[in-house]
mmCIF file of C-alpha atoms in Angstrom:
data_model
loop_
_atom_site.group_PDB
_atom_site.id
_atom_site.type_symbol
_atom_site.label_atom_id
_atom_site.label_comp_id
_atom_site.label_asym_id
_atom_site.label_seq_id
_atom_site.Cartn_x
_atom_site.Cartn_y
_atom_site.Cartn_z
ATOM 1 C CA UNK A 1 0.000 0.000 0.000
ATOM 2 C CA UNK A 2 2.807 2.484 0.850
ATOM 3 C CA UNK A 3 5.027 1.716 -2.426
ATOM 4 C CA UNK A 4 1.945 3.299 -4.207
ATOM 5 C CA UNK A 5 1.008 5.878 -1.881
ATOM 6 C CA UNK A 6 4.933 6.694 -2.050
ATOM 7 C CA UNK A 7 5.278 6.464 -6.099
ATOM 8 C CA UNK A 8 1.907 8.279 -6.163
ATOM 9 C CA UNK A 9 3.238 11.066 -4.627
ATOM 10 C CA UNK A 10 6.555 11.763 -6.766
ATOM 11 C CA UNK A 11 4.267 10.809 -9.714
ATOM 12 C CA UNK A 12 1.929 13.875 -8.981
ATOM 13 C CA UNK A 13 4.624 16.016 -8.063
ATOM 14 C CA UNK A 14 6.592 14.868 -11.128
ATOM 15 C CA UNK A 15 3.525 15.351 -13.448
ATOM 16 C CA UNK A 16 3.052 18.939 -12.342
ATOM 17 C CA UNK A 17 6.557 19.529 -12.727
ATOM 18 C CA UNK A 18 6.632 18.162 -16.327
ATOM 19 C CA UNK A 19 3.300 20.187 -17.085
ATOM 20 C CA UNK A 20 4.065 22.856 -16.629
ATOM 21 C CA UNK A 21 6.848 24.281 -19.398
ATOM 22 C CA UNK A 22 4.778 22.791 -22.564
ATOM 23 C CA UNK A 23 7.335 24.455 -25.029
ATOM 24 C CA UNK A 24 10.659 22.960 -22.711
ATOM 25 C CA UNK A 25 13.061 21.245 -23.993
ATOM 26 C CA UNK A 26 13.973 18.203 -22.996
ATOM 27 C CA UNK A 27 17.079 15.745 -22.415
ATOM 28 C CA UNK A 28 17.706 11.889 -21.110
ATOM 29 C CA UNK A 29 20.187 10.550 -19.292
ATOM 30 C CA UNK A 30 21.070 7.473 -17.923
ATOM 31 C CA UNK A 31 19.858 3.526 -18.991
ATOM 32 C CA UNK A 32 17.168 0.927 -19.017
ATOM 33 C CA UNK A 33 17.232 -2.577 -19.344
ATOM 34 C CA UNK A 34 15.188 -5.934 -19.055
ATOM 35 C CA UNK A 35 17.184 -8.607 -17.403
ATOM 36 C CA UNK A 36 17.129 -11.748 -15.752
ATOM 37 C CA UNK A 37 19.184 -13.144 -12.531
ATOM 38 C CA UNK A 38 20.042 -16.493 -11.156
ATOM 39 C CA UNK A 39 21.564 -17.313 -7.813
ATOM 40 C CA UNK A 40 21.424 -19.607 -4.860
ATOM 41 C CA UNK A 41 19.701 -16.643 -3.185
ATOM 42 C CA UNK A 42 18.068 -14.581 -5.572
ATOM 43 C CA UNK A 43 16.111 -15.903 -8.909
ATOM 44 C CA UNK A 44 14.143 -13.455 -10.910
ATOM 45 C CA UNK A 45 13.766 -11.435 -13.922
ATOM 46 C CA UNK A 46 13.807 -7.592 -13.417
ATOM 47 C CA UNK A 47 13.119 -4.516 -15.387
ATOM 48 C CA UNK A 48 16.208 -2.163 -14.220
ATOM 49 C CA UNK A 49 16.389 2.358 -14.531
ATOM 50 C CA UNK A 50 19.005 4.635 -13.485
ATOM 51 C CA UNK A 51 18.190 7.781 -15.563
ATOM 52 C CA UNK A 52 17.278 11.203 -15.864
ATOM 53 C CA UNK A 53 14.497 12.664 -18.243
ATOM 54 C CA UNK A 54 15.086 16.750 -18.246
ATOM 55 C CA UNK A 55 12.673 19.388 -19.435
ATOM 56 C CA UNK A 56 13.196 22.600 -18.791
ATOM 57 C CA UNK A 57 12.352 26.687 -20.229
ATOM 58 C CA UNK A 58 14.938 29.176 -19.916
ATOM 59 C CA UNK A 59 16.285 28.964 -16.105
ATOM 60 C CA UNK A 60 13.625 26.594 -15.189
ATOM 61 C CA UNK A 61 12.986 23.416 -15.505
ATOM 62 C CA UNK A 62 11.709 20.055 -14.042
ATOM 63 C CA UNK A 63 13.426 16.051 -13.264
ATOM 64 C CA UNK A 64 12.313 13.223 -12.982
ATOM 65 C CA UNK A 65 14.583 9.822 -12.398
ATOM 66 C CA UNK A 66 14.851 6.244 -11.185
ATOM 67 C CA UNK A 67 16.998 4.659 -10.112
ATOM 68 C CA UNK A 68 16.113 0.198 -8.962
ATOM 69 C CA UNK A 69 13.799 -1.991 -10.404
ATOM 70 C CA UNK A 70 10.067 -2.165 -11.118
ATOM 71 C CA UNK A 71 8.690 -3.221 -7.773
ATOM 72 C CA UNK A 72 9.271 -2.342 -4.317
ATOM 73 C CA UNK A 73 12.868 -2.001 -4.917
ATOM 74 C CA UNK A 74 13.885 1.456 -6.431
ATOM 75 C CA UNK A 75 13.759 4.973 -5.609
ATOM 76 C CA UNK A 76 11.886 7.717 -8.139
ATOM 77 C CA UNK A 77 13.319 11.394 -8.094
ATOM 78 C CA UNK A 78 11.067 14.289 -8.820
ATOM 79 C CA UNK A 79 12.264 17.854 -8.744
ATOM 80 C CA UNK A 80 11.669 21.543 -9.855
ATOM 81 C CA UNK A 81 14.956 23.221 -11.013
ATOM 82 C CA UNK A 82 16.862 26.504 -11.744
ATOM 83 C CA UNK A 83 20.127 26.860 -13.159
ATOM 84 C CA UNK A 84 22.296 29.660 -14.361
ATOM 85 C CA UNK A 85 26.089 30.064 -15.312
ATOM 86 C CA UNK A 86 26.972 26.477 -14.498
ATOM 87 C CA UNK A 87 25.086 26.840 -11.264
ATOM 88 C CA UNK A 88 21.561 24.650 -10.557
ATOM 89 C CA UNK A 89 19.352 23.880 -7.663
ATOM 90 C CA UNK A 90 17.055 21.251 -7.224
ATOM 91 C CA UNK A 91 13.814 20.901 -5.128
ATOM 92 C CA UNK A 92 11.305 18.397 -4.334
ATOM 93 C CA UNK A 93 12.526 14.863 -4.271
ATOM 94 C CA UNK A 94 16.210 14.642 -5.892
ATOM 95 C CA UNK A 95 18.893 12.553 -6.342
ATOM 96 C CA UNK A 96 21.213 12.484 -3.258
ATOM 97 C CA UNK A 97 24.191 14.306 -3.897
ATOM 98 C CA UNK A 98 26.161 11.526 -2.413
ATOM 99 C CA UNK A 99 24.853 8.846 -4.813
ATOM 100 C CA UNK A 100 26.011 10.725 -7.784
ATOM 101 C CA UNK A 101 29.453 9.808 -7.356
ATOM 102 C CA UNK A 102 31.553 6.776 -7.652
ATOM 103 C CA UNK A 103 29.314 4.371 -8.476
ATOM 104 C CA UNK A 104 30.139 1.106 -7.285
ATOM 105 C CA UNK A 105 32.117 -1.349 -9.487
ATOM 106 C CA UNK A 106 29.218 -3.931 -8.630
ATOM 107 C CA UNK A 107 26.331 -1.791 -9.685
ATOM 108 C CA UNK A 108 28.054 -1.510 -13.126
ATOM 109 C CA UNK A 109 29.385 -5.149 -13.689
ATOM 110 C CA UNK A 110 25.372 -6.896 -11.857
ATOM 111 C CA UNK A 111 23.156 -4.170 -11.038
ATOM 112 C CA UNK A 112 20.067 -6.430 -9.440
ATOM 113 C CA UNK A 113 22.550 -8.109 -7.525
ATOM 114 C CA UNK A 114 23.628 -4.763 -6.138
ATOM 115 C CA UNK A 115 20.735 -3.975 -4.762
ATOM 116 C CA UNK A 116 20.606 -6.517 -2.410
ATOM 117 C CA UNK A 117 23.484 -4.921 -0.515
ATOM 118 C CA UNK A 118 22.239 -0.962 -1.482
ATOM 119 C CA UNK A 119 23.439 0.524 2.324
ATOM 120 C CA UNK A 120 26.887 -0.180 2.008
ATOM 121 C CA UNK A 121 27.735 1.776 -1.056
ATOM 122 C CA UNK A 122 24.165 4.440 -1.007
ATOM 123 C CA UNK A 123 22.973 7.764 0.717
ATOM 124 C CA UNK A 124 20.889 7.305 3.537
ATOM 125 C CA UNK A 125 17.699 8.655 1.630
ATOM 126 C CA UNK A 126 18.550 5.960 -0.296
ATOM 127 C CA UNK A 127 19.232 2.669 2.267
ATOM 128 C CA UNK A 128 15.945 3.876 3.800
ATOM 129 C CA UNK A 129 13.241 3.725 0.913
ATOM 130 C CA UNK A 130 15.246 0.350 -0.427
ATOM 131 C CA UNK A 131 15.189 -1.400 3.509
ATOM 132 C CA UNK A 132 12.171 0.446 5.384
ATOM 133 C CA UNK A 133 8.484 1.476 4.741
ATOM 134 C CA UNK A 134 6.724 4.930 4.727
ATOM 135 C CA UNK A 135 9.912 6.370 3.939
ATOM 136 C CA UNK A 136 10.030 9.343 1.491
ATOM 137 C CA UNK A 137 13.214 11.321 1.618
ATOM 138 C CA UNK A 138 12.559 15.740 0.160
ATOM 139 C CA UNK A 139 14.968 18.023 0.227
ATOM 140 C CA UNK A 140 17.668 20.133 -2.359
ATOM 141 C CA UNK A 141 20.353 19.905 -4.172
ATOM 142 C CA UNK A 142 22.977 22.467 -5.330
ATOM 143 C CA UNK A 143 25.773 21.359 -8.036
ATOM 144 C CA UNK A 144 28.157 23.271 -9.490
ATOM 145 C CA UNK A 145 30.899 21.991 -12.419
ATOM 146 C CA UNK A 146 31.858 18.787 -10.727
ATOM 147 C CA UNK A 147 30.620 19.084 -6.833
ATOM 148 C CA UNK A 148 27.135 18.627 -5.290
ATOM 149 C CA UNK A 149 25.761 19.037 -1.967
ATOM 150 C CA UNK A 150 22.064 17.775 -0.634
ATOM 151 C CA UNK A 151 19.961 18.081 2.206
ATOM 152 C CA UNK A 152 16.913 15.669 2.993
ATOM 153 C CA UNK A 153 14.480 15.330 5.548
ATOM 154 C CA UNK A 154 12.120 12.006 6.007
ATOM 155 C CA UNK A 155 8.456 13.007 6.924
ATOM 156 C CA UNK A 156 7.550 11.873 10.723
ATOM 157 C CA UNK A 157 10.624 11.067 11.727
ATOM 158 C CA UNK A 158 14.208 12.999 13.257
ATOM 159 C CA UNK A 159 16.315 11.880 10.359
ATOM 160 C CA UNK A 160 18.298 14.889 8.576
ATOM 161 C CA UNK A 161 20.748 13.863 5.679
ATOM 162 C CA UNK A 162 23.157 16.133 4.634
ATOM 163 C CA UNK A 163 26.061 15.017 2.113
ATOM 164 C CA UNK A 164 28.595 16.296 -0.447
ATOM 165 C CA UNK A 165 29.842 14.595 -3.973
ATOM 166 C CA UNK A 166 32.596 15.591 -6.400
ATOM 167 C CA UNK A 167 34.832 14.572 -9.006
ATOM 168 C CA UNK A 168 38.251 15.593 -10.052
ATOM 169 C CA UNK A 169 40.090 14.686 -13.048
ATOM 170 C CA UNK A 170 43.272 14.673 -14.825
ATOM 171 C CA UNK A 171 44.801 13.620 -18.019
ATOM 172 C CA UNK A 172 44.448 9.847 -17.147
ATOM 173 C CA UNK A 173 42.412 9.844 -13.819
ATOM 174 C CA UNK A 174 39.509 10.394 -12.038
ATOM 175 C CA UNK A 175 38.907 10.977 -8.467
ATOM 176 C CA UNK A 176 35.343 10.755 -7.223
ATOM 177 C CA UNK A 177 34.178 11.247 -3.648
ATOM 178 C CA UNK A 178 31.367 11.472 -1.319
ATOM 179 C CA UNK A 179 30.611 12.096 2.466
ATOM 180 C CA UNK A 180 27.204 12.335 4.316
ATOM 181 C CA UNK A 181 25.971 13.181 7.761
ATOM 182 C CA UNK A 182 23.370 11.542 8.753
ATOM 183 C CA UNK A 183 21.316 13.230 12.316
ATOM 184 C CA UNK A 184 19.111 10.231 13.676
ATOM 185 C CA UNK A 185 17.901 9.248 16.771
ATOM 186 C CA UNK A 186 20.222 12.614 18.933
ATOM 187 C CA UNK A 187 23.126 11.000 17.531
ATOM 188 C CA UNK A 188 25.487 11.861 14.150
ATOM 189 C CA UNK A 189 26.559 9.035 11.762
ATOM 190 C CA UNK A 190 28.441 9.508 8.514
ATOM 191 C CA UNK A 191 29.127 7.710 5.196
ATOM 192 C CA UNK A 192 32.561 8.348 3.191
ATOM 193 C CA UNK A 193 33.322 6.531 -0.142
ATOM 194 C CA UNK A 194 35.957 7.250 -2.616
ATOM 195 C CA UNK A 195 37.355 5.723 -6.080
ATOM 196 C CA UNK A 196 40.122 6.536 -7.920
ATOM 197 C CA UNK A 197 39.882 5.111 -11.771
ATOM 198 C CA UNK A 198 43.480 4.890 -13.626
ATOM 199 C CA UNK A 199 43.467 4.810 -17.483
ATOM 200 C CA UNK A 200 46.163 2.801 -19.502
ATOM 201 C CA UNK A 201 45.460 3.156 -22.951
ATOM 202 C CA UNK A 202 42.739 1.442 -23.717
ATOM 203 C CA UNK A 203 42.174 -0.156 -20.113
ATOM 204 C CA UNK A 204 40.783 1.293 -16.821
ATOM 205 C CA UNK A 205 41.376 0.211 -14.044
ATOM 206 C CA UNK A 206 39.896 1.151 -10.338
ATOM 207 C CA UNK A 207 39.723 1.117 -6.473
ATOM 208 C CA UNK A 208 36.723 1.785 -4.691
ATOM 209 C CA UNK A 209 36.434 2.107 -0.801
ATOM 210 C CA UNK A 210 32.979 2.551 0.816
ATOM 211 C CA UNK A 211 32.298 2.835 4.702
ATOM 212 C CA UNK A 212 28.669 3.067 5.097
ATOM 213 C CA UNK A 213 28.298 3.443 8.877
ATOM 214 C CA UNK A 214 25.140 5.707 9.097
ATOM 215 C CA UNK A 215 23.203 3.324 7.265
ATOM 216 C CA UNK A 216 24.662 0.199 9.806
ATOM 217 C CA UNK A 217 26.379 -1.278 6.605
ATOM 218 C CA UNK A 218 30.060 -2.766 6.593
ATOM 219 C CA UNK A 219 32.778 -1.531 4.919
ATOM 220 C CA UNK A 220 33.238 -2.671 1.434
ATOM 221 C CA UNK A 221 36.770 -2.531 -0.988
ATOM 222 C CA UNK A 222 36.148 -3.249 -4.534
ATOM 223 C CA UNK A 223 39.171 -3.320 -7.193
ATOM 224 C CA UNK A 224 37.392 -2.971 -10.872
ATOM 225 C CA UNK A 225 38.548 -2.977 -14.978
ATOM 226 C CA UNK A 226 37.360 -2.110 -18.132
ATOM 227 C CA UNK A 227 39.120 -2.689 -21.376
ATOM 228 C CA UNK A 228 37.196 -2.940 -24.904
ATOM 229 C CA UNK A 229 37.350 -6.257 -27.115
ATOM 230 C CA UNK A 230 36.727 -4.219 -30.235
ATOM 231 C CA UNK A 231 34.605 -1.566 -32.001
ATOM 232 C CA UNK A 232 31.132 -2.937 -29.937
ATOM 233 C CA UNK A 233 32.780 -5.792 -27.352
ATOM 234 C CA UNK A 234 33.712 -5.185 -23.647
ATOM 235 C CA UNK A 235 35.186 -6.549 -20.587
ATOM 236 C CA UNK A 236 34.672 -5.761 -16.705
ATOM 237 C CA UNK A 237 36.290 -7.249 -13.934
ATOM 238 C CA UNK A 238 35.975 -7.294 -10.248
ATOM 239 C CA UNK A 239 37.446 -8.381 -6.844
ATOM 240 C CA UNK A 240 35.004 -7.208 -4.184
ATOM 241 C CA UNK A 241 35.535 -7.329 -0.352
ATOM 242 C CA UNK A 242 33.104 -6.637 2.531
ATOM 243 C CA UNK A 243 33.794 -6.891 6.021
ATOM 244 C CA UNK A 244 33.249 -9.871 8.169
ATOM 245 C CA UNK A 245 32.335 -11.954 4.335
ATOM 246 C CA UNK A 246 34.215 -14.019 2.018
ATOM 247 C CA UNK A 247 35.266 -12.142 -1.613
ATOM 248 C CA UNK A 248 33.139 -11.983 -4.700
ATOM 249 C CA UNK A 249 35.093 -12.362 -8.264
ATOM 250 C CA UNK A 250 33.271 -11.539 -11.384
ATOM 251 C CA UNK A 251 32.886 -10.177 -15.020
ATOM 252 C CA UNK A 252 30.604 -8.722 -17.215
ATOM 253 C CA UNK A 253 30.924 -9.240 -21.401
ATOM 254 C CA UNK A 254 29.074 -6.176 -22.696
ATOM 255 C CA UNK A 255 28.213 -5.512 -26.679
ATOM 256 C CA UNK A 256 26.967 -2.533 -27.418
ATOM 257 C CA UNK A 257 25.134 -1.459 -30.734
ATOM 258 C CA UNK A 258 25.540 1.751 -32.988
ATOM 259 C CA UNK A 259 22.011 2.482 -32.032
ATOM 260 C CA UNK A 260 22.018 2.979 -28.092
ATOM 261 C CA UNK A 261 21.106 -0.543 -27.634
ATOM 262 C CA UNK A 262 23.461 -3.208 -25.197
ATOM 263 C CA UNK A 263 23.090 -6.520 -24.387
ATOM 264 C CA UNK A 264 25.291 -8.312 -21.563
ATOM 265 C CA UNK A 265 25.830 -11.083 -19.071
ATOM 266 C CA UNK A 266 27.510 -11.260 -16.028
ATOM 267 C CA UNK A 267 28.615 -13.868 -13.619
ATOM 268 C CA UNK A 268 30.198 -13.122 -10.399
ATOM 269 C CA UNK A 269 30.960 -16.010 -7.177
ATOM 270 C CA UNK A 270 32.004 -16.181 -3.742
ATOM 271 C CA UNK A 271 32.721 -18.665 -1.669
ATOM 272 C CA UNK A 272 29.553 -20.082 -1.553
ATOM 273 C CA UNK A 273 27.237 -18.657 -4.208
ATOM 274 C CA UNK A 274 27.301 -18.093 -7.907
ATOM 275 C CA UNK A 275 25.386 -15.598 -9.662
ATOM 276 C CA UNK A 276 24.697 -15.204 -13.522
ATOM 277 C CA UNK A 277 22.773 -12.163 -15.401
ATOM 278 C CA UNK A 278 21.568 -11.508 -18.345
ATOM 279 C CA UNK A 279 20.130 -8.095 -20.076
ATOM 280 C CA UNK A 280 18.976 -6.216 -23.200
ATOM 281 C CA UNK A 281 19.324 -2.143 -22.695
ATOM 282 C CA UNK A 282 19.248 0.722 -23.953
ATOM 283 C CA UNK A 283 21.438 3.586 -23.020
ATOM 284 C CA UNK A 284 20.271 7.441 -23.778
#
């Protein structure tokens, strides 16, 4: 009953927000795709988002996003917006500024299979509409060039999220990095991540480290690579450790058509479960 009442309302918002400039333009961003996974834990098919769909007239302009699966597990953004001279705010329901930076090498190599494990690498805003009901995070967002900051509050309860994102980058690097307080309960708790992504010709390599301690999650080191196979192939690696668990290994084979459209499978293992995916997307 919630996950409707909840969609409901960023649908309404979202709808008012999109009505409103008739003569915007408009922009995508992001990926969908139709998948299916197999596990010893988790068996299913999926429809997977993480996107952005953009309209906006002059200065002003609305957002909507998702970012999970059809069903109870995914989050749906909704927000009015201004920008000017590489500045914008966001309001209503937005992306946390702390998810929008180094994304975690096992959302891009299995995304359903990341969800299962959303609070160790995830805002707050985030853990709590994936792991708890009636829970509908509002706030802002500012960005600027390659920084963000948010601010979110949870209807009827104490919980205040405030967080930071950014990227740097150089002429064969990227640093991302994100840190969030979270107020709950009269006590502070914070989340840090950060990943550093090395390219080497034609292969990139990374390191991702993500303490998740506000949202009660371990601390998780993943070691990642990329490296095309030709003009449409690719290959992703990873290593993944979490604390107090045994390592994952996997890989992802990715081809990827002149038209937008990808098709991949995965297969990652631990020590004692195997996981294989398969998807057709399509990538804006």
């Amino acid at each position: 009953m919630f996950v409707f009442a909840r969609s409901g309302t960023a649908a309404i918002f979202s709808l008012y927000c999109f009505a409103a400039p008739l003569a915007a333009q408009g922009s995508a961003e992001g990926w969908v795709s139709v998948g299916a996974i197999t596990s010893d834990e988790l068996t299913t098919g999926y429809i997977f988002g993480d996107f952005t769909l953009r309209a906006h007239e002059g200065q002003w302009g609305a957002e909507l996003g998702m970012f999970g699966v059809v069903g109870r597990l995914h989050e749906t953004y909704a927000a009015a917006t201004w920008q000017r001279d590489g500045h914008k705010v966001e309001l209503g329901f937005p992306r946390p500024a702390y998810d929008r930076y180094a994304i975690s090498g096992l959302t891009q190599v299995m995304p359903r299979q990341a969800l299962e494990s959303i609070s160790t690498t995830r805002s707050r805003a985030t853990s709590g509409v994936f792991t708890e009901s009636e829970f509908l995070p509002y706030g802002f967002t500012y960005g600027s060039n390659d920084i963000a900051f948010s601010l979110h509050g949870v209807p009827d309860t104490d919980i205040v999220v405030a967080g930071a994102g950014g990227r740097k980058t150089g002429a064969n690097w990227q640093l991302d990095f994100g840190i969030e307080a979270v107020s709950e309960a009269d006590a502070i708790g914070w989340n840090a991540k950060a990943q550093v992504i090395r390219t080497m010709g034609n292969l990139d390599v990374g390191l991702g480290l993500y303490a998740g301690d506000a949202n009660g999650a371990p601390h998780v080191a993943e070691l990642f690579a990329q490296i095309p196979m030709g003009s449409h192939l690719s290959l992703a690696g990873l290593l993944r450790q979490t604390q107090g668990d045994g390592p994952l290994a996997g890989a992802k084979l990715t081809y990827a058509f002149e038209t937008g459209l990808l098709t991949d499978i995965a297969i990652i293992g631990g020590t004692d479960n195997l996981s294989i995916a398969a998807s057709v997307g399509y990538e804006f």
